[in-house]
Coordinates of C-alpha atoms in Angstrom, one line a residue:
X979 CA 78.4 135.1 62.2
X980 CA 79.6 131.7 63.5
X981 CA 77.2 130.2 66.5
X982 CA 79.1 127.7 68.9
X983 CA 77.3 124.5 68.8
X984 CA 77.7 122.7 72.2
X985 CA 78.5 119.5 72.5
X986 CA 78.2 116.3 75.0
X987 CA 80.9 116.0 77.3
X988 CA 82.4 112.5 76.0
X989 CA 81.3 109.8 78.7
X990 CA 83.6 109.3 81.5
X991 CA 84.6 105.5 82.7
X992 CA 81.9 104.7 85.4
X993 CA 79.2 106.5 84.2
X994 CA 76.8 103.5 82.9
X995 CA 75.2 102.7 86.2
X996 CA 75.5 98.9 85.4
X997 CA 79.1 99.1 85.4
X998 CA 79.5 101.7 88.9
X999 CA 77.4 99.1 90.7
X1000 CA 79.2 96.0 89.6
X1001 CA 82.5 98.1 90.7
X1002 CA 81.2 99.5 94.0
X1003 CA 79.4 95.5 94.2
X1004 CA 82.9 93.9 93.6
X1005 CA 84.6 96.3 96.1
X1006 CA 82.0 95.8 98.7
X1007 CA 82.7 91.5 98.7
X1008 CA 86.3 92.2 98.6
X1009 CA 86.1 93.8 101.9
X1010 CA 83.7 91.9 103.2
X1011 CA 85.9 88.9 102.3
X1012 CA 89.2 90.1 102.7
X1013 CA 88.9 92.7 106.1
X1014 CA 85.8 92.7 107.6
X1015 CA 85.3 88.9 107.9
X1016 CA 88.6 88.2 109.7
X1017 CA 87.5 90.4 112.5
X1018 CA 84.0 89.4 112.9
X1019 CA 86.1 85.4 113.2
X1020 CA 88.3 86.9 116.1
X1021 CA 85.5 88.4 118.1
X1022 CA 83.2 84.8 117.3
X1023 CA 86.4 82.9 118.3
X1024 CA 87.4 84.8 121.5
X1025 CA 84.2 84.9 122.9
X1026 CA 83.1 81.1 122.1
X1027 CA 84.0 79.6 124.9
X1028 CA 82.2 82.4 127.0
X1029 CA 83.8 85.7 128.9
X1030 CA 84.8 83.6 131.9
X1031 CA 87.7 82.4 129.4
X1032 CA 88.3 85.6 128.1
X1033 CA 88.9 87.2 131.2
X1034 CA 91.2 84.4 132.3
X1035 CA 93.2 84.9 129.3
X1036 CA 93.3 88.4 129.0
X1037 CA 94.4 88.8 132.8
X1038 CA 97.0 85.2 132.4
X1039 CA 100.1 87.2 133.6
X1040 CA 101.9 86.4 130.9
X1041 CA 99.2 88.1 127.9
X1042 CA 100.0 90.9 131.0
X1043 CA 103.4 90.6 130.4
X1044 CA 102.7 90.8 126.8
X1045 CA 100.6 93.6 127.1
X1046 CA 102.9 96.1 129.0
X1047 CA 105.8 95.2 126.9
X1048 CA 104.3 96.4 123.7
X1049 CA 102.7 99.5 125.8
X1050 CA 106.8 99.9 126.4
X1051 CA 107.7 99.7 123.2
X1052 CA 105.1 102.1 121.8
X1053 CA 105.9 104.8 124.8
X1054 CA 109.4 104.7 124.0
X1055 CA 109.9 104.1 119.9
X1056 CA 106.6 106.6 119.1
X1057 CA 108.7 110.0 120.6
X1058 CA 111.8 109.0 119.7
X1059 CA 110.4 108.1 116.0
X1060 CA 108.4 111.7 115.7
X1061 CA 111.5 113.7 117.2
X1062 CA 113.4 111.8 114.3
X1063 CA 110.5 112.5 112.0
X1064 CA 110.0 116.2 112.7
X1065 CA 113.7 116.8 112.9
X1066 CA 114.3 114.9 109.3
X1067 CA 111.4 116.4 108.0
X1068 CA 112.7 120.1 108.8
X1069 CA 116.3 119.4 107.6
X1070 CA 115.2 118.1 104.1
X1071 CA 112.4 120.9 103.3
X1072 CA 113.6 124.1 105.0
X1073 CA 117.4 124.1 104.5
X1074 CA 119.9 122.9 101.4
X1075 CA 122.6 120.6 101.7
X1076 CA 124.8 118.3 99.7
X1077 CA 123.2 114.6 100.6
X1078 CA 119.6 115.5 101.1
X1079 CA 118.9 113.5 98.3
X1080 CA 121.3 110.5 100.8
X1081 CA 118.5 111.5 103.3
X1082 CA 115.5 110.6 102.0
X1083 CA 116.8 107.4 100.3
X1084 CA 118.1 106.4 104.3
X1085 CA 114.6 107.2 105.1
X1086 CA 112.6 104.8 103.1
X1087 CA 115.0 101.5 103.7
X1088 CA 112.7 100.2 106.7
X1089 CA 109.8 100.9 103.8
X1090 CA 112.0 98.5 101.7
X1091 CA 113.9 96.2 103.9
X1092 CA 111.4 93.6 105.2
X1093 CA 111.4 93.3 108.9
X1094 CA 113.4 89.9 109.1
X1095 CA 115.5 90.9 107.1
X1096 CA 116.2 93.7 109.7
X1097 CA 115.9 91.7 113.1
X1098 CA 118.6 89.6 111.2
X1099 CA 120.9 92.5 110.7
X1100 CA 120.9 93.7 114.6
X1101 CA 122.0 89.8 115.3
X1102 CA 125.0 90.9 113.3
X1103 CA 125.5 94.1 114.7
X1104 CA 124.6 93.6 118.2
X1105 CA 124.9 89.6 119.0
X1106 CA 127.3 87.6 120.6
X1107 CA 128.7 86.9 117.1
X1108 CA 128.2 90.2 115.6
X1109 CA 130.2 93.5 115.5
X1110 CA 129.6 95.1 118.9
X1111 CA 128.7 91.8 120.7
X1112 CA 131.4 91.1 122.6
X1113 CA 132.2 94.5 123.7
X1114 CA 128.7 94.5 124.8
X1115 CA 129.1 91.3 126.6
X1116 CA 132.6 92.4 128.1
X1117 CA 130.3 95.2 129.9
X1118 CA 127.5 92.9 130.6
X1119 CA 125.1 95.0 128.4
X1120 CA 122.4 93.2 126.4
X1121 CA 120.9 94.1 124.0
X1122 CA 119.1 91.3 122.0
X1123 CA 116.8 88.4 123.1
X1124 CA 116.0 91.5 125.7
X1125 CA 113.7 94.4 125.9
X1126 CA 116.2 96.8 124.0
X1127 CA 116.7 94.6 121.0
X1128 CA 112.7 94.8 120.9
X1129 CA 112.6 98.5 121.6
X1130 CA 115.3 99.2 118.4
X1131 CA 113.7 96.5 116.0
X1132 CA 110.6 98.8 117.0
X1133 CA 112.1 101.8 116.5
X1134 CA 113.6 100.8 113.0
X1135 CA 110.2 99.7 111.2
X1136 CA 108.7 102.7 112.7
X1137 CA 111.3 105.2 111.7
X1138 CA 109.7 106.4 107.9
X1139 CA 106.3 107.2 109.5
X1140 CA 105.9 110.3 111.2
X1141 CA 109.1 111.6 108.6
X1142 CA 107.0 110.6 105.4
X1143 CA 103.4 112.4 106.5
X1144 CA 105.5 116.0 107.1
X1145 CA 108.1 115.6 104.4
X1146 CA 105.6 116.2 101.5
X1147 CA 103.6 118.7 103.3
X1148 CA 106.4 121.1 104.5
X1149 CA 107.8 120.6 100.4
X1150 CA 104.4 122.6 99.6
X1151 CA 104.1 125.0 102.2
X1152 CA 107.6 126.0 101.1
X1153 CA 110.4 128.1 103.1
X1154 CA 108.1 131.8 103.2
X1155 CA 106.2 131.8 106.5
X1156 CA 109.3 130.5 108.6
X1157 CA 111.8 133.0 106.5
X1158 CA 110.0 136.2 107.2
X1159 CA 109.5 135.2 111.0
X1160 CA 113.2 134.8 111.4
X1161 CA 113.5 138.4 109.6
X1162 CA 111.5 140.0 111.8
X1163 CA 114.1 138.3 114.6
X1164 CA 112.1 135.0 116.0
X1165 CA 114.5 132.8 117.2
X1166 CA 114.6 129.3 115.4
X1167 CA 112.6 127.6 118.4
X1168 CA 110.0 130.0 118.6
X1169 CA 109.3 130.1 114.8
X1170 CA 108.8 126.6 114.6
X1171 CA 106.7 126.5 117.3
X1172 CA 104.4 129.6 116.4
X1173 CA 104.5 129.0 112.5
X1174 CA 105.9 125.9 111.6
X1175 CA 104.2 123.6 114.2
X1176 CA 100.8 124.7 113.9
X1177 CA 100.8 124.2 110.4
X1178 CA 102.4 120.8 110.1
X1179 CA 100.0 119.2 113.4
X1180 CA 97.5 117.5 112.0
X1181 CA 100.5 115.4 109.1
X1182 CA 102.0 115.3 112.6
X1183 CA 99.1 113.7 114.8
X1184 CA 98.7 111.7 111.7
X1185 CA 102.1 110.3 111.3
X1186 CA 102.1 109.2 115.3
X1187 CA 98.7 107.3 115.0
X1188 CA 100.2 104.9 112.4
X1189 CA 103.7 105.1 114.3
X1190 CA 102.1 103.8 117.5
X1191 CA 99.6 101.2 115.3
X1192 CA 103.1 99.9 113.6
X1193 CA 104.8 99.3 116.7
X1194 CA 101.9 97.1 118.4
X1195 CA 101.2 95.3 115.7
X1196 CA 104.8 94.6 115.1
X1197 CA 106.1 90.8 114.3
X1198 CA 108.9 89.9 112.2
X1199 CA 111.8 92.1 113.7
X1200 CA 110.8 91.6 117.2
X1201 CA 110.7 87.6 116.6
X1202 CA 114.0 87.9 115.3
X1203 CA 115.2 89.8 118.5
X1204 CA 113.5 88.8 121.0
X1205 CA 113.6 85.1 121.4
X1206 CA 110.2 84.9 122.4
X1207 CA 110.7 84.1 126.2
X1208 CA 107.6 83.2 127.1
X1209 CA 106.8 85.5 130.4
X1210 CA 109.6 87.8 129.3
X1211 CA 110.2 89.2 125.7
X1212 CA 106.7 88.1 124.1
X1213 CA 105.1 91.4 122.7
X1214 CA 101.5 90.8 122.2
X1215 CA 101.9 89.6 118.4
X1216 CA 104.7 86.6 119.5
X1217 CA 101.9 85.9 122.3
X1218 CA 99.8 84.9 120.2
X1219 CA 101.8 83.5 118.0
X1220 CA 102.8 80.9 120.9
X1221 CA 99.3 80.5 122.4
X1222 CA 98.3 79.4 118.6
X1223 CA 101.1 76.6 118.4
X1224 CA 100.2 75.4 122.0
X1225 CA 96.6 74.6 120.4
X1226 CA 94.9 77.4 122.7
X1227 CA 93.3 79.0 119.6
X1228 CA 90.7 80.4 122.2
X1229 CA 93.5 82.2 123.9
X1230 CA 94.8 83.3 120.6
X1231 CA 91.6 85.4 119.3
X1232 CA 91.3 86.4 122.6
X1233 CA 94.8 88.0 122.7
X1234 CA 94.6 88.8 119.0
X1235 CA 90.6 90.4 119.8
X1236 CA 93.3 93.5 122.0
X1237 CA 95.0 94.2 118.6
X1238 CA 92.0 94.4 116.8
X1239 CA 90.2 97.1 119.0
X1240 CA 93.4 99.1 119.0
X1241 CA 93.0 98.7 115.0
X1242 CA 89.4 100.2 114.8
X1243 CA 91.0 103.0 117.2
X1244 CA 93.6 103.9 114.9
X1245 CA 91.3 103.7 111.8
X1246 CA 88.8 106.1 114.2
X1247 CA 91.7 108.0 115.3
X1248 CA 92.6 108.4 111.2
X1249 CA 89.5 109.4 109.7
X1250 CA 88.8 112.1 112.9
X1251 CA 92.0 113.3 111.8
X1252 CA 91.7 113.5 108.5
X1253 CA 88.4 115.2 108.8
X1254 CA 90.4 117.5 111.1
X1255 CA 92.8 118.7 108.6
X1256 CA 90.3 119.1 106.2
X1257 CA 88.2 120.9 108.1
X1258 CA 91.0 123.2 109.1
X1259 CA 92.0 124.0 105.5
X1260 CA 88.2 124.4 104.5
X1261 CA 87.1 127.1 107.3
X1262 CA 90.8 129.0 107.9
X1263 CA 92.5 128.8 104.8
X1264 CA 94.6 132.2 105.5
X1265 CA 95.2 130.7 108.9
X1266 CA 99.3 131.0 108.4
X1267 CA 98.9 134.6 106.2
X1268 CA 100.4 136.5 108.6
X1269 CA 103.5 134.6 110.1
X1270 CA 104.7 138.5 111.5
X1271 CA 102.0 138.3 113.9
X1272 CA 102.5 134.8 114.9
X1273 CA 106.3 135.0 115.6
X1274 CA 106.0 138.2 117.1

């Protein structure tokens, strides 16, 4: 009769308290140093010459100007980018085709390809020296050093995002629930929206937050494309960029103190969502069981 002795779990890395609170202690400066102390600067520096000069700045017709542009941008690059996204993101998980793998490597270039590097390639695609240029020129279209070279540089860094949250997500929830409502004869619309859809919206609201966050904070394609007109095609990002070489660094945090608050939103906006999801997993975890009764 053998009895089974019991041992210790062997010690796991982090589990001397001295070392956990030198981690958690060296994590803790690193964003105090690294994140949280640039914003604190931006509010401190917008603010120091009192709100009189804020307001003046913020309401200068041309950090206006600024604003609405970018507001453009993200109104037009954020659908287009999660009908791309959702539509990618169906083709590559729910249907087989020779150059899926093409696909998803087409996908991730704006991931690789640093924005510059792309605001360069639409002046050689779309400027006066490049390949459509002077058809475009013929027909008085323009497209750069204009609001639709801004709109497509937008567009292009913003293209992997909403694609990227669902891809992964749809590869685990596999082909079954859609399948067996198109068997029991729900049209392709309706199963995506009564199966697919509400499985996939929280990835989806997800992938749209950091879409739209991409596209206002947005700098090195749009300065390639734009020309940074003051008044004209500034987004904010160039705006500030121009009111900190002018030596108006008050006007610069005060500008830069917009994209800021629209960066604690997102983060807001992220973690809500996050706790969302999870929250929807946790409490309905059969929630998509029955995809008959859905489609039906």
């Amino acid at each position: 009769m053998s009895t089974v002795v019991k041992g210790r779990k062997p010690p796991r890395v982090g589990d001397q308290p001295l070392f956990r609170r030198a981690l958690i202690g060296i994590v803790l400066v690193l964003v105090a140093l690294i994140i949280l102390a640039p914003l604190v600067i931006i509010g401190v520096e917008a603010f120091a010459k009192g709100w009189a000069v804020y307001r003046d700045t913020i309401v200068h017709p041309d950090t206006r100007h600024a604003i609405m542009l970018t507001v453009l941008a993200a109104l037009i690059a954020v659908p287009v980018n999660t009908a791309f996204g959702i539509a990618a993101a169906w083709a590559i998980t729910k249907f087989d085709f020779r150059g899926k793998r093409f696909l998803l490597v087409v996908i991730e270039i704006p991931f690789s390809v640093s924005p510059i590097v792309a605001g360069v390639a639409y002046l050689f695609v779309y400027g006066l020296q490049g390949i459509f240029g002077p058809v475009l020129d013929a027909y008085g279209i323009k497209i750069l050093f204009a609001i639709p070279g801004i709109i497509l540089a937008s567009m292009f860094v913003t293209a992997p995002f909403v694609a990227r949250e669902l891809i992964p997500l749809m590869q685990a929830q596999g082909r079954d629930l859609e399948e067996a409502a198109t068997s029991l004869g729900a049209s392709g619309w309706r199963t995506f929206l009564s199966v697919t859809l509400p499985n996939i919206k929280w990835a989806l609201l997800y992938g749209v937050v950091l879409c739209n966050a991409r596209v206002m904070g947005e700098f090195g394609a749009v300065s390639v494309v734009s020309g940074n007109i003051r008044g004209q095609t500034n987004t904010l990002p160039l705006h500030i960029e121009l009111l900190y070489h002018d030596y108006q660094a008050t006007g610069a945090f005060a500008s830069a103190s917009i994209l800021a608050l629209i960066a604690v939103f997102t983060i807001i906006a992220k973690v809500a969502l996050e706790r969302q999801g999870a929250g929807r997993v946790r409490s309905d975890p059969l929630a998509a069981a029955n995809p008959a009764e859905k489609a039906s």
